[in-house]
CSV table of C-alpha atoms and ligand atoms in Angstrom, one decimal:
chain,number,residue,atom,x,y,z
A,1,MET,CA,7.3,2.5,26.9
A,2,SER,CA,7.5,4.4,23.7
A,3,ILE,CA,9.7,3.0,20.9
A,4,MET,CA,12.1,5.4,19.3
A,5,VAL,CA,13.8,4.6,16.0
A,6,PRO,CA,16.5,7.1,15.0
A,7,SER,CA,15.4,9.3,12.1
A,8,THR,CA,17.6,9.6,9.0
A,9,THR,CA,16.7,13.3,9.0
A,10,PRO,CA,16.3,14.4,12.6
A,11,ALA,CA,16.2,18.1,12.1
A,12,LEU,CA,13.1,18.0,9.9
A,13,ILE,CA,9.7,16.4,10.1
A,14,THR,CA,9.7,14.9,6.6
A,15,PRO,CA,6.7,13.1,5.2
A,16,GLY,CA,8.6,9.9,5.7
A,17,ARG,CA,9.3,10.7,9.4
A,18,GLN,CA,5.7,11.5,9.9
A,19,ALA,CA,4.7,8.1,8.4
A,20,LEU,CA,7.2,6.3,10.6
A,21,ASP,CA,5.9,8.1,13.7
A,22,SER,CA,2.4,7.1,12.8
A,23,ALA,CA,3.4,3.5,12.3
A,24,LEU,CA,5.3,3.4,15.6
A,25,HIS,CA,2.5,5.0,17.5
A,26,GLN,CA,0.0,2.4,16.1
A,27,PHE,CA,2.4,-0.4,16.9
A,28,ASP,CA,3.0,0.9,20.4
A,29,GLN,CA,-0.7,1.0,21.2
A,30,ALA,CA,-1.1,-2.6,20.0
A,31,ALA,CA,1.9,-3.8,21.9
A,32,GLY,CA,0.6,-2.1,25.1
A,33,HIS,CA,-2.8,-3.8,24.6
A,34,LEU,CA,-1.1,-7.2,24.1
A,35,GLY,CA,1.2,-6.6,27.2
A,36,LEU,CA,4.4,-7.4,25.2
A,37,ASP,CA,7.6,-7.1,27.1
A,38,ASP,CA,10.1,-4.3,26.3
A,39,GLY,CA,12.6,-6.6,24.5
A,40,LEU,CA,10.0,-8.0,22.2
A,41,ARG,CA,8.6,-4.5,21.6
A,42,THR,CA,12.0,-3.2,20.6
A,43,MET,CA,12.5,-6.2,18.3
A,44,LEU,CA,9.2,-5.8,16.5
A,45,ALA,CA,9.6,-2.0,16.2
A,46,THR,CA,13.0,-2.4,14.6
A,47,PRO,CA,13.5,-3.4,10.9
A,48,ARG,CA,15.4,-6.7,10.5
A,49,ARG,CA,17.3,-5.4,7.5
A,50,SER,CA,17.6,-2.0,5.8
A,51,LEU,CA,19.6,-1.4,2.7
A,52,THR,CA,20.4,2.0,1.2
A,53,VAL,CA,21.9,2.0,-2.3
A,54,SER,CA,23.1,4.7,-4.8
A,55,VAL,CA,21.6,4.1,-8.2
A,56,PRO,CA,23.5,5.6,-11.1
A,57,VAL,CA,21.3,6.3,-14.1
A,58,ARG,CA,22.5,7.3,-17.6
A,59,ARG,CA,20.1,9.9,-19.0
A,60,GLU,CA,19.3,10.2,-22.7
A,61,ASP,CA,21.5,13.2,-23.1
A,62,GLY,CA,24.5,11.4,-21.8
A,63,ARG,CA,24.4,12.9,-18.3
A,64,LEU,CA,24.8,10.7,-15.2
A,65,ASP,CA,22.4,11.1,-12.4
A,66,VAL,CA,22.6,9.2,-9.1
A,67,VAL,CA,19.5,8.6,-7.0
A,68,GLN,CA,19.0,6.9,-3.7
A,69,GLY,CA,17.2,3.6,-3.4
A,70,PHE,CA,16.1,1.6,-0.4
A,71,ARG,CA,14.8,-1.9,0.5
A,72,VAL,CA,13.7,-2.6,4.1
A,73,GLN,CA,12.7,-6.0,5.4
A,74,HIS,CA,10.9,-5.2,8.6
A,75,ASN,CA,10.1,-8.7,9.8
A,76,VAL,CA,10.5,-12.2,8.4
A,77,SER,CA,9.4,-14.4,11.3
A,78,ARG,CA,6.3,-15.7,9.5
A,79,GLY,CA,7.7,-16.2,6.0
A,80,PRO,CA,9.6,-14.4,3.2
A,81,ALA,CA,9.5,-10.6,3.2
A,82,LYS,CA,6.8,-9.1,0.9
A,83,GLY,CA,6.2,-5.6,-0.1
A,84,GLY,CA,5.8,-3.1,-2.9
A,85,LEU,CA,8.4,-0.9,-4.7
A,86,ARG,CA,7.7,2.9,-4.8
A,87,PHE,CA,9.2,5.4,-7.2
A,88,HIS,CA,8.5,8.9,-5.8
A,89,PRO,CA,10.7,12.0,-5.3
A,90,THR,CA,10.1,12.3,-1.6
A,91,THR,CA,10.6,8.6,-0.7
A,92,ASP,CA,13.2,8.1,2.0
A,93,LEU,CA,14.4,5.4,4.4
A,94,ASP,CA,11.9,6.5,7.1
A,95,GLU,CA,8.9,6.2,4.7
A,96,VAL,CA,10.0,2.8,3.4
A,97,THR,CA,10.5,1.6,7.0
A,98,ALA,CA,7.0,2.6,7.9
A,99,LEU,CA,5.5,1.0,4.8
A,100,ALA,CA,7.5,-2.2,5.5
A,101,MET,CA,6.2,-2.3,9.1
A,102,TRP,CA,2.6,-1.9,7.9
A,103,MET,CA,3.2,-4.8,5.5
A,104,THR,CA,4.2,-7.1,8.4
A,105,TRP,CA,1.0,-6.5,10.3
A,106,LYS,CA,-1.1,-6.6,7.1
A,107,CYS,CA,0.2,-10.1,6.1
A,108,ALA,CA,-0.3,-11.4,9.6
A,109,LEU,CA,-3.8,-9.9,9.8
A,110,VAL,CA,-5.1,-11.6,6.6
A,111,GLY,CA,-3.3,-14.8,7.5
A,112,ILE,CA,-0.8,-15.1,4.7
A,113,PRO,CA,2.7,-16.6,5.4
A,114,TYR,CA,4.8,-13.5,4.7
A,115,GLY,CA,6.8,-11.0,6.6
A,116,GLY,CA,6.8,-7.3,5.6
A,117,ALA,CA,9.1,-5.4,3.3
A,118,LYS,CA,9.1,-2.3,1.1
A,119,GLY,CA,11.3,-0.7,-1.5
A,120,GLY,CA,11.7,2.8,-2.8
A,121,VAL,CA,13.7,4.9,-5.2
A,122,ALA,CA,13.7,8.7,-4.6
A,123,VAL,CA,12.9,9.7,-8.2
A,124,ASP,CA,10.0,11.2,-10.1
A,125,PRO,CA,9.2,8.5,-12.8
A,126,ALA,CA,7.2,11.1,-14.8
A,127,GLY,CA,10.5,13.0,-15.4
A,128,LEU,CA,12.2,9.9,-17.0
A,129,THR,CA,11.9,8.3,-20.4
A,130,THR,CA,10.8,4.7,-20.6
A,131,ARG,CA,14.4,3.7,-21.4
A,132,GLU,CA,15.8,5.7,-18.5
A,133,LEU,CA,13.2,4.1,-16.2
A,134,GLU,CA,14.2,0.6,-17.4
A,135,ARG,CA,17.9,1.3,-16.8
A,136,LEU,CA,17.1,2.8,-13.3
A,137,THR,CA,14.9,-0.3,-12.4
A,138,ARG,CA,17.5,-2.8,-13.6
A,139,ARG,CA,20.4,-1.1,-11.8
A,140,TYR,CA,18.3,-0.7,-8.6
A,141,VAL,CA,17.5,-4.4,-8.8
A,142,SER,CA,21.1,-5.4,-9.2
A,143,GLU,CA,22.0,-3.3,-6.2
A,144,ILE,CA,19.4,-5.0,-3.9
A,145,MET,CA,19.9,-8.4,-5.5
A,146,PRO,CA,21.4,-10.0,-2.4
A,147,LEU,CA,18.2,-9.3,-0.5
A,148,ILE,CA,15.5,-10.4,-2.9
A,149,GLY,CA,14.3,-13.8,-4.2
A,150,PRO,CA,11.2,-15.9,-4.3
A,151,GLU,CA,12.0,-17.5,-0.9
A,152,LYS,CA,13.5,-14.3,0.6
A,153,ASP,CA,11.8,-11.1,-0.4
A,154,ILE,CA,9.3,-10.5,-3.2
A,155,PRO,CA,8.6,-7.0,-4.5
A,156,ALA,CA,5.3,-5.8,-6.1
A,157,PRO,CA,4.0,-2.6,-7.6
A,158,ASP,CA,3.3,0.5,-5.5
A,159,VAL,CA,3.2,4.3,-6.2
A,160,GLY,CA,4.9,5.1,-9.4
A,161,THR,CA,5.6,1.5,-10.5
A,162,ASP,CA,3.5,-1.0,-12.5
A,163,GLU,CA,3.5,-4.4,-14.2
A,164,GLN,CA,6.2,-3.2,-16.7
A,165,THR,CA,8.5,-2.4,-13.7
A,166,MET,CA,7.8,-5.9,-12.3
A,167,ALA,CA,8.6,-7.5,-15.7
A,168,TRP,CA,12.0,-5.7,-15.8
A,169,ILE,CA,12.7,-6.8,-12.2
A,170,MET,CA,11.8,-10.4,-13.1
A,171,ASP,CA,14.0,-10.3,-16.2
A,172,THR,CA,17.0,-8.7,-14.4
A,173,TYR,CA,16.8,-11.3,-11.6
A,174,SER,CA,16.3,-14.2,-14.0
A,175,VAL,CA,19.3,-13.2,-16.2
A,176,SER,CA,21.5,-13.2,-13.1
A,177,ALA,CA,20.1,-16.6,-12.0
A,178,GLY,CA,20.5,-18.1,-15.5
A,179,TYR,CA,16.8,-19.3,-15.7
A,180,SER,CA,13.4,-17.7,-15.4
A,181,VAL,CA,12.3,-17.0,-11.9
A,182,PRO,CA,8.7,-15.6,-12.1
A,183,GLY,CA,8.2,-15.9,-8.3
A,184,VAL,CA,10.7,-13.1,-7.5
A,185,VAL,CA,8.0,-10.5,-8.1
A,186,THR,CA,4.2,-10.3,-8.1
A,187,GLY,CA,2.0,-7.9,-10.1
A,188,LYS,CA,3.7,-9.1,-13.3
A,189,PRO,CA,2.0,-9.2,-16.7
A,190,THR,CA,0.0,-12.4,-17.1
A,191,THR,CA,2.2,-13.5,-20.0
A,192,LEU,CA,5.1,-13.7,-17.5
A,193,GLY,CA,3.1,-15.6,-14.8
A,194,GLY,CA,1.1,-12.8,-13.3
A,195,SER,CA,-2.1,-13.8,-11.7
A,196,LEU,CA,-5.5,-13.1,-13.2
A,197,GLY,CA,-7.1,-10.6,-11.0
A,198,ARG,CA,-3.9,-9.0,-9.6
A,199,THR,CA,-4.3,-5.7,-11.4
A,200,GLY,CA,-7.6,-4.8,-9.7
A,201,ALA,CA,-7.0,-6.8,-6.5
A,202,THR,CA,-6.3,-3.9,-4.1
A,203,SER,CA,-9.3,-1.9,-5.4
A,204,ARG,CA,-11.5,-5.0,-5.3
A,205,GLY,CA,-10.4,-5.5,-1.7
A,206,VAL,CA,-11.3,-1.8,-1.0
A,207,GLN,CA,-14.8,-2.4,-2.5
A,208,ILE,CA,-15.3,-5.6,-0.4
A,209,ALA,CA,-14.2,-3.8,2.8
A,210,ALA,CA,-16.3,-0.7,2.0
A,211,LEU,CA,-19.5,-2.7,1.3
A,212,ALA,CA,-18.9,-4.9,4.4
A,213,ALA,CA,-18.5,-1.8,6.6
A,214,LEU,CA,-21.5,0.0,5.1
A,215,GLY,CA,-23.7,-2.8,6.1
A,216,ARG,CA,-26.6,-1.6,3.9
A,217,SER,CA,-27.4,-1.4,0.2
A,218,PRO,CA,-24.8,0.6,-1.7
A,219,GLU,CA,-27.4,2.0,-4.0
A,220,GLY,CA,-27.0,5.8,-4.1
A,221,VAL,CA,-24.3,5.9,-1.4
A,222,THR,CA,-22.1,8.9,-2.1
A,223,VAL,CA,-18.3,8.4,-2.4
A,224,ALA,CA,-15.3,10.7,-2.8
A,225,VAL,CA,-12.0,9.1,-3.9
A,226,GLN,CA,-8.6,10.8,-3.3
A,227,GLY,CA,-6.0,9.5,-5.8
A,228,PHE,CA,-6.9,8.2,-9.2
A,229,GLY,CA,-4.0,5.8,-9.8
A,230,LYS,CA,-3.9,2.0,-9.8
A,231,VAL,CA,-5.8,1.7,-6.5
A,232,GLY,CA,-8.1,4.8,-6.6
A,233,ALA,CA,-9.4,4.6,-10.2
A,234,LEU,CA,-10.5,0.9,-10.0
A,235,ALA,CA,-11.8,1.4,-6.4
A,236,ALA,CA,-14.0,4.2,-7.9
A,237,GLN,CA,-15.0,1.9,-10.7
A,238,TYR,CA,-15.9,-1.1,-8.6
A,239,LEU,CA,-17.8,1.0,-6.1
A,240,SER,CA,-19.7,2.6,-8.9
A,241,ASP,CA,-20.4,-0.9,-10.4
A,242,ALA,CA,-21.8,-1.9,-7.1
A,243,GLY,CA,-24.3,1.0,-7.1
A,244,CYS,CA,-22.5,3.8,-5.2
A,245,LYS,CA,-22.5,7.3,-6.6
A,246,ILE,CA,-18.9,8.5,-7.1
A,247,VAL,CA,-19.3,12.3,-6.7
A,248,ALA,CA,-15.7,13.4,-6.6
A,249,VAL,CA,-12.2,12.2,-7.4
A,250,SER,CA,-8.8,13.8,-7.3
A,251,ASP,CA,-5.2,13.2,-8.4
A,252,VAL,CA,-2.0,15.3,-8.5
A,253,THR,CA,-3.5,17.4,-11.3
A,254,GLY,CA,-6.6,18.4,-9.5
A,255,ALA,CA,-10.1,17.3,-8.5
A,256,VAL,CA,-13.5,17.0,-10.2
A,257,HIS,CA,-16.9,16.9,-8.7
A,258,ALA,CA,-20.4,16.0,-10.0
A,259,ARG,CA,-23.3,16.0,-7.5
A,260,GLY,CA,-25.3,13.6,-9.8
A,261,GLY,CA,-22.3,11.2,-9.9
A,262,LEU,CA,-19.3,10.8,-12.2
A,263,ASP,CA,-19.2,8.5,-15.2
A,264,VAL,CA,-16.1,6.6,-13.9
A,265,ALA,CA,-15.3,4.6,-17.0
A,266,ARG,CA,-15.3,7.8,-19.1
A,267,LEU,CA,-13.2,9.6,-16.5
A,268,ARG,CA,-10.7,6.7,-16.4
A,269,ALA,CA,-10.4,6.9,-20.2
A,270,TYR,CA,-10.0,10.7,-20.0
A,271,ALA,CA,-7.3,10.5,-17.3
A,272,THR,CA,-5.4,7.8,-19.2
A,273,GLU,CA,-5.4,10.0,-22.4
A,274,THR,CA,-4.6,13.4,-20.8
A,275,GLY,CA,-2.5,12.3,-17.8
A,276,GLY,CA,-5.0,13.3,-15.1
A,277,VAL,CA,-8.5,14.1,-14.1
A,278,ARG,CA,-8.2,17.9,-14.3
A,279,GLY,CA,-10.3,19.4,-17.1
A,280,PHE,CA,-12.8,16.6,-17.3
A,281,HIS,CA,-15.7,18.2,-19.1
A,282,HIS,CA,-18.6,16.4,-17.5
A,283,ALA,CA,-17.8,17.7,-13.9
A,284,ASP,CA,-17.0,20.8,-12.0
A,285,ALA,CA,-13.4,21.6,-10.9
A,286,LEU,CA,-12.7,21.4,-7.2
A,287,ASP,CA,-9.7,22.3,-5.1
A,288,ARG,CA,-7.7,19.1,-4.6
A,289,ASP,CA,-7.7,19.1,-0.8
A,290,ASP,CA,-11.4,20.2,-0.5
A,291,LEU,CA,-12.3,16.7,-1.7
A,292,LEU,CA,-11.5,15.3,1.7
A,293,GLU,CA,-14.0,17.6,3.3
A,294,LEU,CA,-17.0,16.9,1.0
A,295,ASP,CA,-20.4,15.9,2.5
A,296,VAL,CA,-20.3,12.3,1.3
A,297,ASP,CA,-21.2,9.0,2.9
A,298,VAL,CA,-17.8,7.4,2.2
A,299,LEU,CA,-14.3,8.8,1.7
A,300,VAL,CA,-11.6,6.6,0.1
A,301,PRO,CA,-8.1,8.1,0.5
A,302,ALA,CA,-6.0,6.3,-2.1
A,303,ALA,CA,-3.0,8.5,-2.7
A,304,MET,CA,-0.2,9.1,-0.1
A,305,GLU,CA,0.4,9.1,3.6
A,306,SER,CA,-0.8,11.7,6.1
A,307,ALA,CA,-3.6,13.1,3.9
A,308,ILE,CA,-6.0,13.4,6.9
A,309,THR,CA,-4.3,15.2,9.8
A,310,GLU,CA,-5.4,17.1,12.9
A,311,VAL,CA,-5.8,20.2,10.7
A,312,ASN,CA,-8.5,18.8,8.4
A,313,ALA,CA,-9.9,15.9,10.4
A,314,PRO,CA,-12.4,18.2,12.2
A,315,ARG,CA,-13.8,19.2,8.8
A,316,VAL,CA,-14.1,15.6,7.4
A,317,ARG,CA,-17.8,14.9,7.0
A,318,ALA,CA,-17.8,11.4,5.6
A,319,ARG,CA,-19.1,8.9,8.2
A,320,LEU,CA,-17.0,6.1,6.8
A,321,ILE,CA,-13.4,6.2,5.7
A,322,VAL,CA,-12.0,3.2,3.8
A,323,GLU,CA,-8.2,3.5,3.5
A,324,GLY,CA,-7.0,2.5,0.0
A,325,ALA,CA,-3.7,4.2,0.7
A,326,ASN,CA,-1.1,3.2,3.3
A,327,GLY,CA,-1.0,5.5,6.3
A,328,PRO,CA,-3.4,8.3,5.0
A,329,THR,CA,-4.6,9.1,8.5
A,330,THR,CA,-2.3,10.4,11.3
A,331,PRO,CA,-2.8,9.2,14.9
A,332,GLU,CA,-4.0,12.7,15.9
A,333,ALA,CA,-6.6,12.7,13.1
A,334,ASP,CA,-7.6,9.2,14.2
A,335,GLU,CA,-8.5,10.4,17.6
A,336,ILE,CA,-10.6,13.3,16.2
A,337,LEU,CA,-12.4,11.0,13.9
A,338,ALA,CA,-13.1,8.4,16.6
A,339,ALA,CA,-14.5,11.1,18.9
A,340,ALA,CA,-16.8,12.3,16.1
A,341,GLY,CA,-18.1,8.7,15.6
A,342,THR,CA,-16.5,8.3,12.1
A,343,THR,CA,-15.7,4.7,11.2
A,344,VAL,CA,-12.2,4.2,9.7
A,345,VAL,CA,-11.5,0.9,8.0
A,346,PRO,CA,-7.7,0.9,8.4
A,347,ASP,CA,-5.2,0.5,5.6
A,348,ILE,CA,-3.8,-2.9,6.8
A,349,LEU,CA,-7.3,-4.3,6.3
A,350,ALA,CA,-8.9,-2.2,3.6
A,351,ASN,CA,-6.0,-2.4,1.1
A,352,ALA,CA,-4.9,-6.0,1.8
A,353,GLY,CA,-6.5,-7.3,-1.4
A,354,GLY,CA,-3.3,-6.4,-3.3
A,355,VAL,CA,-1.0,-8.6,-1.1
A,356,ILE,CA,-3.6,-11.3,-0.9
A,357,VAL,CA,-3.6,-11.8,-4.7
A,358,SER,CA,0.1,-11.2,-4.8
A,359,TYR,CA,0.3,-14.2,-2.4
A,360,LEU,CA,-2.0,-16.2,-4.8
A,361,GLU,CA,0.3,-15.2,-7.7
A,362,TRP,CA,3.4,-16.4,-5.9
A,363,VAL,CA,1.7,-19.7,-4.9
A,364,GLN,CA,0.8,-20.2,-8.6
A,365,ASN,CA,4.4,-19.4,-9.7
A,366,MET,CA,5.9,-21.8,-7.1
A,367,GLN,CA,3.7,-24.6,-8.5
A,368,ALA,CA,4.1,-23.5,-12.1
A,369,TYR,CA,0.3,-23.5,-12.3
A,370,SER,CA,-2.4,-20.9,-13.0
A,371,TRP,CA,-5.8,-20.5,-11.6
A,372,GLY,CA,-8.9,-19.0,-13.3
A,373,SER,CA,-10.0,-15.5,-12.4
A,374,GLY,CA,-13.1,-17.0,-10.6
A,375,GLU,CA,-11.0,-19.0,-8.2
A,376,VAL,CA,-8.7,-16.0,-7.4
A,377,GLU,CA,-11.7,-13.8,-6.8
A,378,VAL,CA,-13.3,-16.3,-4.4
A,379,LYS,CA,-10.1,-16.7,-2.4
A,380,LEU,CA,-9.6,-12.9,-2.3
A,381,ARG,CA,-13.2,-12.4,-1.0
A,382,ASP,CA,-12.9,-15.2,1.6
A,383,LEU,CA,-9.6,-13.8,3.0
A,384,MET,CA,-10.8,-10.2,3.0
A,385,LEU,CA,-14.2,-11.0,4.7
A,386,GLY,CA,-12.5,-13.4,7.2
A,387,ALA,CA,-10.1,-10.7,8.3
A,388,PHE,CA,-12.9,-8.0,8.3
A,389,SER,CA,-15.0,-10.2,10.6
A,390,ASP,CA,-12.1,-10.9,13.0
A,391,VAL,CA,-11.3,-7.2,13.2
A,392,ARG,CA,-14.9,-6.1,13.8
A,393,SER,CA,-15.5,-8.8,16.4
A,394,LEU,CA,-12.4,-7.9,18.4
A,395,ALA,CA,-13.2,-4.2,18.1
A,396,ALA,CA,-16.7,-4.8,19.5
A,397,GLU,CA,-15.5,-7.1,22.2
A,398,ARG,CA,-12.7,-4.9,23.6
A,399,GLY,CA,-14.1,-1.4,22.7
A,400,LEU,CA,-11.3,-0.7,20.2
A,401,THR,CA,-11.3,1.2,16.9
A,402,LEU,CA,-11.0,-1.0,13.8
A,403,ARG,CA,-7.4,0.2,13.4
A,404,GLN,CA,-6.5,-0.7,17.0
A,405,ALA,CA,-8.2,-4.1,16.6
A,406,ALA,CA,-6.5,-4.8,13.3
A,407,HIS,CA,-3.1,-4.0,14.8
A,408,VAL,CA,-3.7,-6.1,17.9
A,409,ILE,CA,-4.4,-9.1,15.7
A,410,GLY,CA,-1.5,-8.4,13.3
A,411,VAL,CA,1.1,-7.6,15.9
A,412,GLY,CA,-0.2,-10.4,18.2
A,413,ARG,CA,0.3,-13.0,15.5
A,414,VAL,CA,3.9,-11.8,14.7
A,415,ALA,CA,4.7,-11.7,18.4
A,416,GLU,CA,3.4,-15.3,18.8
A,417,ALA,CA,5.6,-16.4,15.9
A,418,HIS,CA,8.6,-14.9,17.6
A,419,GLN,CA,7.8,-16.5,20.9
A,420,MET,CA,7.3,-20.0,19.2
A,421,ARG,CA,10.5,-19.8,17.2
A,422,GLY,CA,12.6,-18.6,20.2
A,423,LEU,CA,15.7,-16.5,19.9
A,424,TYR,CA,18.9,-17.7,18.1
A,425,PRO,CA,21.5,-18.4,19.4
B,1,NAD,P1,-0.3,5.2,-8.2
B,1,NAD,O1,1.1,5.8,-8.4
B,1,NAD,O2,-0.8,4.3,-9.2
B,1,NAD,O3,-1.4,6.3,-7.9
B,1,NAD,C1,-1.2,7.3,-7.0
B,1,NAD,C2,-2.3,8.4,-7.2
B,1,NAD,O4,-2.3,9.3,-6.2
B,1,NAD,C3,-2.1,9.1,-8.5
B,1,NAD,O5,-3.4,9.3,-9.2
B,1,NAD,C4,-1.6,10.5,-8.1
B,1,NAD,O6,-1.9,11.5,-9.0
B,1,NAD,C5,-2.4,10.6,-6.8
B,1,NAD,N1,-1.9,11.6,-5.8
B,1,NAD,C6,-0.7,11.9,-5.4
B,1,NAD,N2,-0.7,12.9,-4.5
B,1,NAD,C7,-2.0,13.3,-4.4
B,1,NAD,C8,-2.6,14.4,-3.7
B,1,NAD,N3,-2.0,15.2,-2.9
B,1,NAD,N4,-4.0,14.5,-3.9
B,1,NAD,C9,-4.7,13.7,-4.7
B,1,NAD,N5,-4.1,12.7,-5.4
B,1,NAD,C10,-2.8,12.5,-5.3
B,1,NAD,O7,-0.2,4.5,-6.8
B,1,NAD,P2,-1.1,3.3,-6.3
B,1,NAD,O8,-0.5,2.0,-6.5
B,1,NAD,O9,-2.6,3.6,-6.7
B,1,NAD,O10,-1.0,3.5,-4.7
B,1,NAD,C11,-1.8,4.5,-4.0
B,1,NAD,C12,-1.8,4.1,-2.5
B,1,NAD,O11,-2.3,2.8,-2.3
B,1,NAD,C13,-0.4,4.2,-1.9
B,1,NAD,O12,-0.5,4.6,-0.5
B,1,NAD,C14,0.0,2.7,-1.9
B,1,NAD,O13,1.0,2.4,-0.9
B,1,NAD,C15,-1.3,2.1,-1.6
B,1,NAD,N6,-1.4,0.7,-2.0
B,1,NAD,C16,-1.1,0.3,-3.3
B,1,NAD,C17,-1.3,-1.1,-3.6
B,1,NAD,C18,-1.1,-1.5,-5.0
B,1,NAD,O14,-1.4,-2.7,-5.3
B,1,NAD,N7,-0.7,-0.7,-6.0
B,1,NAD,C19,-1.6,-2.0,-2.6
B,1,NAD,C20,-1.8,-1.6,-1.3
B,1,NAD,C21,-1.7,-0.2,-1.0
């Protein structure tokens, strides 16, 4: 049986609808493999709660803009809902639903006691001043206030948001509660109870997954990274630190390429100063989308969904793809890559480092205690490598791709939680 969730925009295949179709396809395959009955399948394919809000924002010139915001709790059977908050102009309910669903399987896969959620506001943060962004964030939070809380649903940074955004959310929620509630968000500044190691956690997890999948010395291994934001820039840095040669990176401004390897630390400083990688003097310019087709050992998509599709997948030459982004490969592309013998370490495994350290941050907040960075790093590595080994073993045992195996484990654990809890009433 194929699960259909009605689209918010049925006449048009939006990026969000494409992401939701991918997520549902991946779920459906896993549910088939697990032999789940139709009722449970429908329940797991359907978000538990979806909230759409209108967020009025007073602009600096006095104008009033109204933007759409969303919060989706896909599943809460294993614990409070957990998931990032995205500020991006094309974000819509379908995209947020897909991202929330992937969060559910990801948390179950790495064995942390959370359900999956996601939030989004359809806005370009680059077009707002800091004060406008603050007003927007606080108003969005007040609109979704009934849903969030440290025991209910805990947001974190995603595309277009950062630790400052989390600080505003924590403050808005705390003012309403009447006392400080650091556990309402993760990815906060350390001065407000953020965990040591959270900033680079997703990228560290990408590095751990990439090195585990490589299975050989990283010395001289060539890597291309799509996206040079919070995940991509530090993934490039950590892979470079491990001995890999980062030959190309891209962001919305363009792409840069250096056969001999990029000086990643210098490029990060340049991108911070100029707002992007384009124009970096110590490399050649490259067409942004050509980066995906470079002859490299490892490709790390760390930007947006549906970057690798049936159109460009036949031209992807990397033998290993490690998904820093959520949903960067469509199901059609997956089939092409699998047939070509390309290994794909899927998003719900490769980028799980972020939610793992978010969980550690939340545990520290709930205990009003803080761990040293060494302790956080060891726990992150153990959880990542444990999940990696589970996925690889199941894939080998049942002849599945790593994505299929990861989904079978994640979906299976959530289904088991539903079956154990039973249905109310
Ligand atoms: P970000 O906003 O910090 O960075 C996004 C980057 O992608 C920017 O450099 C942007 O310029 C670039 N980009 C956008 N479109 C592009 C294109 N067409 N080609 C090349 N580059 C492009 O966001 P982020 O937090 O780094 O998130 C990136 C991805 O990682 C998203 O899919 C997100 O859901 C996922 N992710 C993030 C975290 C986290 O902790 N931040 C955790 C897990 C997964």
